CSV table of C-alpha atoms and ligand atoms in Angstrom, one decimal:
chain,number,residue,atom,x,y,z
A,422,MET,CA,34.4,26.1,108.6
A,423,LYS,CA,36.6,28.8,110.1
A,424,HIS,CA,39.8,28.2,111.9
A,425,PHE,CA,39.6,28.8,115.7
A,426,ASP,CA,41.9,27.7,118.4
A,427,VAL,CA,39.3,26.5,120.7
A,428,ARG,CA,41.6,24.3,122.8
A,429,THR,CA,44.8,25.7,124.2
A,430,PRO,CA,47.5,23.5,122.7
A,431,ALA,CA,49.2,23.3,126.0
A,432,VAL,CA,46.2,21.5,127.6
A,433,THR,CA,47.1,17.9,128.0
A,434,HIS,CA,44.7,15.4,129.6
A,435,THR,CA,47.1,12.7,130.5
A,436,ASP,CA,49.2,12.9,133.7
A,437,ALA,CA,52.3,11.2,132.5
A,438,PRO,CA,54.0,11.1,129.1
A,439,GLY,CA,53.4,7.9,127.3
A,440,GLN,CA,50.3,7.1,129.3
A,441,PHE,CA,47.1,6.3,127.3
A,442,TYR,CA,44.3,8.8,127.5
A,443,LEU,CA,41.6,6.2,127.7
A,444,SER,CA,42.1,2.6,128.8
A,445,ILE,CA,39.5,0.0,128.9
A,446,GLU,CA,40.5,-3.0,130.8
A,447,ASN,CA,38.9,-6.5,130.8
A,448,LEU,CA,35.4,-5.0,130.3
A,449,TRP,CA,32.4,-7.3,130.4
A,450,LYS,CA,28.7,-6.4,129.9
A,451,ALA,CA,25.9,-8.8,130.5
A,452,PHE,CA,22.2,-8.1,129.7
A,453,GLY,CA,20.6,-10.8,131.8
A,454,GLY,CA,22.2,-14.0,130.6
A,455,PHE,CA,23.4,-12.4,127.3
A,456,LEU,CA,27.0,-11.3,127.1
A,457,ALA,CA,27.2,-8.2,124.9
A,458,LEU,CA,30.9,-7.4,125.7
A,459,LYS,CA,33.4,-10.1,126.5
A,460,ASP,CA,36.6,-9.1,128.1
A,461,ILE,CA,37.3,-6.0,126.1
A,462,SER,CA,40.7,-4.3,126.5
A,463,LEU,CA,41.6,-1.3,124.5
A,464,ASP,CA,44.0,1.7,124.9
A,465,ILE,CA,43.4,5.0,123.2
A,466,ASN,CA,46.0,7.7,122.8
A,467,GLU,CA,45.2,11.4,123.5
A,468,GLY,CA,44.0,13.1,120.3
A,469,GLU,CA,43.3,9.9,118.5
A,470,PHE,CA,40.2,9.3,116.3
A,471,ILE,CA,39.0,5.8,117.0
A,472,CYS,CA,36.1,4.1,115.2
A,473,PHE,CA,34.2,1.1,116.5
A,474,LEU,CA,33.1,-0.8,113.5
A,475,GLY,CA,31.3,-4.1,113.2
A,476,PRO,CA,28.0,-5.8,112.2
A,477,SER,CA,24.7,-4.9,113.9
A,478,GLY,CA,24.6,-6.2,117.4
A,479,CYS,CA,28.3,-6.7,117.9
A,480,GLY,CA,28.5,-4.4,120.9
A,481,LYS,CA,29.7,-1.1,119.5
A,482,THR,CA,27.1,1.1,121.2
A,483,THR,CA,27.3,-0.9,124.4
A,484,LEU,CA,31.0,-0.2,124.6
A,485,LEU,CA,30.5,3.5,123.8
A,486,ARG,CA,27.8,3.7,126.5
A,487,ALA,CA,30.1,2.0,129.0
A,488,ILE,CA,32.7,4.7,128.3
A,489,ALA,CA,30.1,7.4,128.9
A,490,GLY,CA,28.7,5.7,132.0
A,491,LEU,CA,25.3,5.6,130.4
A,492,ASP,CA,25.3,1.8,130.8
A,493,LEU,CA,27.6,0.6,133.5
A,494,GLN,CA,29.8,-2.4,132.7
A,495,THR,CA,29.2,-5.7,134.6
A,496,ARG,CA,33.0,-6.0,135.2
A,497,GLY,CA,36.2,-4.3,134.2
A,498,THR,CA,37.6,-0.8,134.4
A,499,VAL,CA,37.6,2.4,132.4
A,500,MET,CA,40.5,4.9,133.0
A,501,GLN,CA,40.4,8.4,131.5
A,502,ALA,CA,43.4,10.7,131.9
A,503,GLY,CA,44.8,8.5,134.6
A,504,LYS,CA,41.6,8.5,136.6
A,505,ASP,CA,39.4,5.4,137.3
A,506,ILE,CA,36.0,6.5,136.0
A,507,SER,CA,34.5,3.0,136.0
A,508,ASN,CA,31.8,3.8,138.5
A,509,LEU,CA,31.2,7.5,138.0
A,510,PRO,CA,27.8,8.7,136.7
A,511,PRO,CA,27.8,10.3,133.3
A,512,SER,CA,27.5,13.8,134.9
A,513,GLU,CA,30.9,13.3,136.6
A,514,ARG,CA,32.7,12.2,133.4
A,515,ASP,CA,34.5,14.4,131.0
A,516,PHE,CA,32.9,13.8,127.6
A,517,GLY,CA,30.6,15.3,125.0
A,518,ILE,CA,28.3,13.1,123.0
A,519,VAL,CA,26.5,13.2,119.7
A,520,PHE,CA,23.8,10.8,118.9
A,521,GLN,CA,22.4,9.6,115.5
A,522,SER,CA,19.1,11.4,116.3
A,523,TYR,CA,20.6,14.9,116.9
A,524,ALA,CA,18.7,15.1,120.2
A,525,LEU,CA,18.3,18.8,120.1
A,526,PHE,CA,15.7,20.5,122.2
A,527,PRO,CA,13.0,21.4,119.7
A,528,ASN,CA,11.6,24.3,121.8
A,529,LEU,CA,14.9,26.0,122.3
A,530,THR,CA,16.7,28.2,119.7
A,531,ILE,CA,20.0,26.9,118.2
A,532,GLU,CA,21.9,29.3,120.5
A,533,LYS,CA,20.1,28.1,123.6
A,534,ASN,CA,20.7,24.5,122.5
A,535,ILE,CA,24.4,25.1,122.3
A,536,ALA,CA,24.5,27.2,125.5
A,537,PHE,CA,22.6,24.5,127.5
A,538,GLY,CA,25.7,22.6,128.7
A,539,LEU,CA,27.6,25.9,129.4
A,540,GLU,CA,25.0,27.3,131.7
A,541,ASN,CA,26.0,25.6,135.0
A,542,THR,CA,29.7,25.9,134.5
A,543,GLY,CA,30.3,29.2,136.2
A,544,ARG,CA,30.7,31.1,133.0
A,545,SER,CA,29.2,34.6,132.8
A,546,LYS,CA,26.5,35.5,130.3
A,547,PRO,CA,28.8,37.4,127.9
A,548,GLU,CA,31.3,34.5,128.1
A,549,ILE,CA,28.5,32.0,127.1
A,550,THR,CA,27.3,34.3,124.3
A,551,ALA,CA,30.9,34.6,122.9
A,552,ARG,CA,31.5,30.9,123.2
A,553,VAL,CA,28.2,30.1,121.4
A,554,ALA,CA,29.1,32.5,118.6
A,555,GLU,CA,32.5,30.9,118.3
A,556,LEU,CA,31.0,27.5,118.1
A,557,LEU,CA,28.5,28.5,115.5
A,558,GLU,CA,31.4,29.9,113.4
A,559,LEU,CA,33.3,26.7,114.0
A,560,VAL,CA,30.6,24.5,112.6
A,561,GLY,CA,30.0,26.9,109.7
A,562,LEU,CA,26.5,28.1,110.8
A,563,PRO,CA,27.2,31.6,112.1
A,564,GLU,CA,23.8,33.0,111.0
A,565,GLN,CA,21.6,30.3,112.4
A,566,GLY,CA,21.6,31.0,116.1
A,567,LYS,CA,18.1,32.5,116.3
A,568,LYS,CA,16.4,29.6,114.5
A,569,TYR,CA,14.8,26.5,116.0
A,570,PRO,CA,16.0,23.0,115.2
A,571,ALA,CA,13.1,22.2,112.9
A,572,GLN,CA,14.1,25.1,110.7
A,573,LEU,CA,17.5,23.5,109.9
A,574,SER,CA,18.3,20.6,107.7
A,575,GLY,CA,19.4,17.2,109.1
A,576,GLY,CA,23.1,18.0,108.4
A,577,GLN,CA,22.8,21.4,110.0
A,578,GLN,CA,21.2,20.0,113.1
A,579,GLN,CA,23.9,17.4,113.4
A,580,ARG,CA,26.5,20.2,113.2
A,581,ILE,CA,24.7,22.0,116.1
A,582,ALA,CA,24.7,18.8,118.1
A,583,LEU,CA,28.4,18.6,117.5
A,584,ALA,CA,28.8,22.2,118.6
A,585,ARG,CA,26.9,21.5,121.7
A,586,ALA,CA,29.0,18.4,122.5
A,587,ILE,CA,32.3,20.3,122.3
A,588,ALA,CA,31.0,23.5,124.0
A,589,THR,CA,32.6,22.8,127.3
A,590,LYS,CA,35.8,21.6,125.7
A,591,PRO,CA,35.5,18.0,126.9
A,592,GLY,CA,38.5,15.7,126.9
A,593,LEU,CA,36.6,13.1,125.1
A,594,LEU,CA,34.1,13.3,122.2
A,595,LEU,CA,31.8,10.3,121.7
A,596,LEU,CA,29.9,10.0,118.4
A,597,ASP,CA,27.2,7.3,118.2
A,598,GLU,CA,26.5,6.8,114.5
A,599,PRO,CA,26.3,10.6,114.0
A,600,LEU,CA,26.0,10.5,110.2
A,601,SER,CA,23.7,7.5,109.6
A,602,ALA,CA,20.4,9.5,109.6
A,603,LEU,CA,21.7,11.8,106.9
A,604,ASP,CA,21.5,11.4,103.1
A,605,ALA,CA,24.5,10.1,101.3
A,606,LYS,CA,25.9,13.4,100.0
A,607,VAL,CA,25.5,15.3,103.3
A,608,ARG,CA,27.1,12.3,105.0
A,609,VAL,CA,30.2,12.4,102.9
A,610,HIS,CA,30.5,16.2,103.3
A,611,LEU,CA,30.0,16.1,107.1
A,612,ARG,CA,32.5,13.2,107.4
A,613,HIS,CA,35.2,15.6,106.2
A,614,GLU,CA,34.0,18.4,108.4
A,615,ILE,CA,34.0,16.3,111.5
A,616,LYS,CA,37.4,14.9,110.8
A,617,GLU,CA,38.8,18.4,110.1
A,618,LEU,CA,37.2,19.7,113.3
A,619,GLN,CA,38.6,16.8,115.3
A,620,ARG,CA,42.1,17.4,114.0
A,621,LYS,CA,41.9,21.1,114.7
A,622,LEU,CA,40.6,20.6,118.3
A,623,GLY,CA,42.9,17.6,118.9
A,624,VAL,CA,40.1,16.1,121.0
A,625,THR,CA,40.2,12.3,121.6
A,626,THR,CA,37.3,10.9,119.7
A,627,VAL,CA,35.5,7.6,119.7
A,628,MET,CA,32.9,7.1,116.9
A,629,VAL,CA,30.5,4.1,116.5
A,630,THR,CA,29.7,3.3,112.9
A,631,HIS,CA,28.6,0.4,110.8
A,632,ASP,CA,29.7,2.2,107.6
A,633,GLN,CA,33.1,0.9,106.7
A,634,GLU,CA,33.8,3.7,104.3
A,635,GLU,CA,33.2,6.2,107.1
A,636,ALA,CA,35.6,4.3,109.4
A,637,LEU,CA,38.3,3.9,106.7
A,638,SER,CA,38.2,7.6,105.8
A,639,MET,CA,37.9,9.1,109.3
A,640,ALA,CA,39.7,7.0,111.8
A,641,ASP,CA,43.3,7.0,112.9
A,642,ARG,CA,42.6,3.5,114.1
A,643,ILE,CA,39.6,1.2,113.6
A,644,VAL,CA,38.4,-1.3,116.2
A,645,ILE,CA,36.7,-4.2,114.5
A,646,MET,CA,34.2,-5.9,116.7
A,647,ASN,CA,32.2,-9.0,116.4
A,648,HIS,CA,29.9,-10.8,118.9
A,649,GLY,CA,31.1,-8.7,121.8
A,650,VAL,CA,34.9,-9.2,121.2
A,651,ILE,CA,37.5,-7.2,119.4
A,652,GLU,CA,38.7,-8.9,116.2
A,653,GLN,CA,41.4,-6.4,115.3
A,654,VAL,CA,42.6,-2.9,116.1
A,655,GLY,CA,44.7,-1.1,113.5
A,656,ALA,CA,45.1,1.8,111.1
A,657,PRO,CA,42.6,1.8,108.2
A,658,THR,CA,45.3,0.6,105.7
A,659,GLU,CA,46.5,-2.1,108.1
A,660,ILE,CA,43.0,-3.4,108.6
A,661,TYR,CA,42.3,-3.4,104.9
A,662,ARG,CA,45.7,-4.7,103.7
A,663,GLU,CA,46.6,-7.0,106.5
A,664,PRO,CA,43.3,-8.4,108.0
A,665,ALA,CA,44.0,-10.5,111.1
A,666,ASN,CA,41.5,-13.2,110.2
A,667,LEU,CA,38.8,-14.2,107.8
A,668,PHE,CA,36.1,-12.3,109.6
A,669,VAL,CA,37.9,-9.0,109.2
A,670,ALA,CA,39.0,-9.8,105.6
A,671,ASP,CA,35.4,-10.5,104.7
A,672,PHE,CA,33.8,-7.6,106.7
A,673,ILE,CA,36.0,-4.9,105.3
A,674,GLY,CA,35.9,-4.5,101.5
A,675,GLU,CA,35.4,-7.4,99.1
A,676,MET,CA,37.4,-10.6,99.4
A,677,ASN,CA,37.6,-13.7,97.2
A,678,GLN,CA,37.7,-16.9,99.2
A,679,ILE,CA,39.0,-20.1,97.7
A,680,PRO,CA,39.2,-23.3,99.9
A,681,SER,CA,42.7,-24.6,99.6
A,682,ILE,CA,45.3,-26.7,101.3
A,683,VAL,CA,48.7,-25.7,102.5
A,684,THR,CA,51.5,-27.5,100.6
A,685,GLU,CA,55.2,-27.6,100.7
A,686,GLY,CA,56.9,-24.3,101.3
A,687,GLY,CA,53.7,-22.8,102.6
A,688,ARG,CA,52.2,-22.6,99.1
A,689,LEU,CA,48.4,-22.8,98.7
A,690,SER,CA,47.1,-25.6,96.6
A,691,VAL,CA,43.8,-25.3,94.8
A,692,GLY,CA,43.1,-28.5,92.9
A,693,GLU,CA,46.4,-29.5,91.3
A,694,LYS,CA,47.6,-25.9,91.0
A,695,SER,CA,49.6,-24.3,93.8
A,696,PHE,CA,50.2,-20.6,94.4
A,697,ALA,CA,53.0,-18.8,96.3
A,698,CYS,CA,51.4,-16.5,98.9
A,699,HIS,CA,51.9,-14.0,101.7
A,700,GLU,CA,53.6,-15.4,104.8
A,701,HIS,CA,51.3,-17.3,107.2
A,702,GLY,CA,51.6,-19.6,110.2
A,703,PHE,CA,49.8,-22.7,108.8
A,704,LYS,CA,51.4,-26.1,108.6
A,705,ASP,CA,51.6,-28.4,105.6
A,706,GLY,CA,48.4,-30.2,104.9
A,707,GLU,CA,46.2,-27.7,106.8
A,708,PRO,CA,42.9,-26.8,105.1
A,709,VAL,CA,42.7,-23.0,104.8
A,710,ILE,CA,40.9,-20.3,102.8
A,711,ALA,CA,43.0,-18.6,100.2
A,712,ALA,CA,41.9,-15.0,99.9
A,713,VAL,CA,42.6,-12.2,97.4
A,714,ARG,CA,40.9,-8.8,96.9
A,715,PRO,CA,39.2,-8.3,93.5
A,716,GLU,CA,41.4,-5.2,92.8
A,717,ASP,CA,44.6,-7.1,93.5
A,718,VAL,CA,43.9,-9.6,90.7
A,719,ILE,CA,46.2,-8.7,87.7
A,720,PRO,CA,44.8,-9.3,84.2
A,721,HIS,CA,46.8,-10.6,81.3
A,722,GLU,CA,45.9,-11.6,77.7
A,723,PHE,CA,45.1,-15.3,76.9
A,724,GLY,CA,48.3,-17.2,76.4
A,725,TYR,CA,50.3,-14.9,78.6
A,726,VAL,CA,53.4,-16.6,80.0
A,727,SER,CA,55.3,-14.7,82.7
A,728,SER,CA,58.9,-13.9,81.7
A,729,ASN,CA,60.2,-14.6,85.3
A,730,ASN,CA,58.4,-18.0,85.6
A,731,ASN,CA,55.8,-16.5,87.9
A,732,ASP,CA,53.5,-19.5,88.4
A,733,ASN,CA,50.8,-17.6,90.2
A,734,CYS,CA,49.2,-17.2,86.8
A,735,ILE,CA,46.1,-19.2,85.8
A,736,GLU,CA,43.8,-19.3,82.8
A,737,VAL,CA,40.2,-18.4,83.4
A,738,LEU,CA,37.0,-17.8,81.5
A,739,LEU,CA,35.7,-14.3,81.8
A,740,HIS,CA,32.1,-15.3,82.5
A,741,GLN,CA,30.5,-11.9,83.3
A,742,MET,CA,31.4,-8.3,83.3
A,743,GLU,CA,29.6,-5.5,85.1
A,744,PHE,CA,30.4,-1.8,84.4
A,745,LEU,CA,30.7,0.1,87.7
A,746,GLY,CA,31.8,3.5,86.4
A,747,SER,CA,35.4,3.6,87.3
A,748,PHE,CA,36.2,-0.1,86.8
A,749,TRP,CA,34.7,-3.4,85.5
A,750,ARG,CA,33.7,-6.0,88.0
A,751,CYS,CA,34.4,-9.3,86.3
A,752,ARG,CA,33.4,-12.9,87.3
A,753,LEU,CA,36.0,-15.4,86.4
A,754,GLN,CA,35.7,-19.2,86.2
A,755,ASN,CA,38.2,-22.0,86.4
A,756,GLU,CA,37.3,-25.7,87.1
A,757,ARG,CA,39.9,-25.7,89.9
A,758,PHE,CA,37.8,-23.1,91.8
A,759,GLY,CA,34.8,-25.5,91.6
A,760,ASP,CA,31.5,-23.6,91.8
A,761,THR,CA,33.3,-20.6,93.3
A,762,GLU,CA,33.6,-17.7,90.8
A,763,LEU,CA,36.5,-15.3,91.3
A,764,PHE,CA,35.7,-11.6,91.4
A,765,ALA,CA,38.2,-9.2,89.8
A,766,ASP,CA,38.1,-5.5,89.3
A,767,PHE,CA,39.8,-4.5,86.1
A,768,SER,CA,40.4,-0.9,85.0
A,769,ILE,CA,38.7,0.4,81.9
A,770,ASN,CA,42.2,0.8,80.3
A,771,ALA,CA,43.1,-2.8,81.0
A,772,VAL,CA,39.8,-4.1,79.6
A,773,ARG,CA,40.4,-2.0,76.4
A,774,ARG,CA,44.1,-2.9,76.1
A,775,LEU,CA,43.6,-6.6,76.6
A,776,ASP,CA,40.3,-6.6,74.5
A,777,LEU,CA,38.5,-8.4,77.3
A,778,GLY,CA,34.9,-9.4,76.9
A,779,GLU,CA,32.3,-11.8,78.3
A,780,GLY,CA,33.0,-15.4,77.2
A,781,LYS,CA,36.7,-14.8,76.4
A,782,ASN,CA,39.5,-16.7,77.9
A,783,MET,CA,42.3,-14.8,79.7
A,784,VAL,CA,45.1,-15.2,82.2
A,785,ILE,CA,45.0,-13.8,85.7
A,786,GLU,CA,47.8,-13.4,88.2
A,787,LEU,CA,47.3,-13.6,91.9
A,788,PRO,CA,50.2,-11.6,93.3
A,789,THR,CA,52.2,-13.5,95.9
A,790,ASP,CA,52.1,-10.6,98.5
A,791,ARG,CA,48.4,-10.1,98.1
A,792,LEU,CA,47.3,-13.7,98.3
A,793,MET,CA,46.5,-14.5,102.0
A,794,ALA,CA,45.7,-17.6,103.9
A,795,PHE,CA,43.2,-17.7,106.7
A,796,ALA,CA,41.8,-20.5,109.0
A,797,ARG,CA,38.7,-22.0,107.6
A,798,PRO,CA,35.7,-21.0,109.8
A,799,GLU,CA,34.9,-24.6,110.7
A,800,ALA,CA,38.5,-25.2,111.8
A,801,LYS,CA,38.2,-22.3,114.3
A,802,ALA,CA,37.9,-23.5,117.9
B,2240,ATP,P1,23.9,-1.7,115.9
B,2240,ATP,O1,24.9,-1.3,114.9
B,2240,ATP,O2,22.8,-2.4,115.4
B,2240,ATP,O3,23.5,-0.5,116.7
B,2240,ATP,P2,25.7,-2.5,118.0
B,2240,ATP,O4,27.0,-3.2,117.6
B,2240,ATP,O5,25.8,-1.1,118.5
B,2240,ATP,O6,24.6,-2.7,116.9
B,2240,ATP,P3,24.7,-2.9,120.7
B,2240,ATP,O7,23.6,-2.0,120.6
B,2240,ATP,O8,25.9,-2.6,121.5
B,2240,ATP,O9,25.1,-3.4,119.2
B,2240,ATP,O10,24.1,-4.3,121.3
B,2240,ATP,C1,24.9,-5.4,121.5
B,2240,ATP,C2,24.0,-6.6,121.9
B,2240,ATP,O11,23.5,-6.3,123.1
B,2240,ATP,C3,22.8,-6.8,120.9
B,2240,ATP,O12,22.6,-8.2,120.7
B,2240,ATP,C4,21.7,-6.2,121.6
B,2240,ATP,O13,20.5,-6.8,121.3
B,2240,ATP,C5,22.1,-6.4,123.1
B,2240,ATP,N1,21.6,-5.3,123.9
B,2240,ATP,C6,21.9,-4.0,123.9
B,2240,ATP,N2,21.2,-3.3,124.8
B,2240,ATP,C7,20.5,-4.1,125.5
B,2240,ATP,C8,19.6,-4.0,126.6
B,2240,ATP,N3,19.4,-2.8,127.2
B,2240,ATP,N4,19.0,-5.1,127.0
B,2240,ATP,C9,19.2,-6.3,126.5
B,2240,ATP,N5,20.1,-6.5,125.4
B,2240,ATP,C10,20.7,-5.4,124.9
């Protein structure tokens, strides 16, 4: 894609410094007796790339549609650039939107598709032609203007949909699963292109996705949703490394979960063995879930004793190994874990160096700062 300055850097959509560009306050949405959104509050900064991520049916699209005015909220407010837009129809809101299904007009050329939103904006014909050409360059398809949508690939059509959405330089770009209809390779490629374009334009962007890799790689902040509520809002690394609860821990990435009890000093006991862990707010005697990511488990040879008396080491049987290209996914057993097998991802080098193999015994270390404690689901109110 070429580099164009399509938004004057001086343009700012917020009225006062420090004010959020988009603020959702106590938003509820009911479909009959069913509550799809329950008291959602969220502030988005100007120029941020936000992803709504969560399982199917959690309310991501409903929230996006409420921001766009396509489905009005039952209660609550939406403020954009300091203006209450809660009850405005979509046509009076300042956004561009891209849907999963491209939604291009099949009977119009690519140029006409892009020009569509520009036509009633008071621009002259030459201005529109120049803007369309600029947008086609911007999305890397300068030669395709005379074609019809059916003559383009899915990825190309989605780029055109993107060009159309940003044609009027909206303050807000809404993307509703824009990549999910594309095949894996195109998806990854377009992911980078959209992110690059968003950075270049500085347009505040909200994207709905159920693909966690997409959210982790594209978003400045991810909003994790579940059953109509927000579970956590944070930068991708924060969501991954410091999940707020077991739902987020389990939803993003892989997570081992071992039922345990909090003992003296906040340690986590599993059978008669106790482990030092990351700080938590649980009291002595509370049943919790001890959680550690597979890639955080450190492998050692059988008989390993830590020189600094690190007692987060435990002997295990390497029950199964699966080669996954860049690492080995290993299933580990220890009677203290009961029927729960621990997953660990060991590098090819580590497996070679420690001569690991199925049926062998070894020692693993659960690093203190990577061993987390969460409320057990049944203990949640
Ligand atoms: P997905 O990833 O599957 O698209 P989502 O998180 O975007 O899911 P929504 O489409 O926002 O979920 O739907 C949230 C809930 O609201 C779902 O249980 C859905 O069935 C319900 N819902 C959405 N639209 C309507 C509607 N028009 N009438 C009734 N229920 C609806």
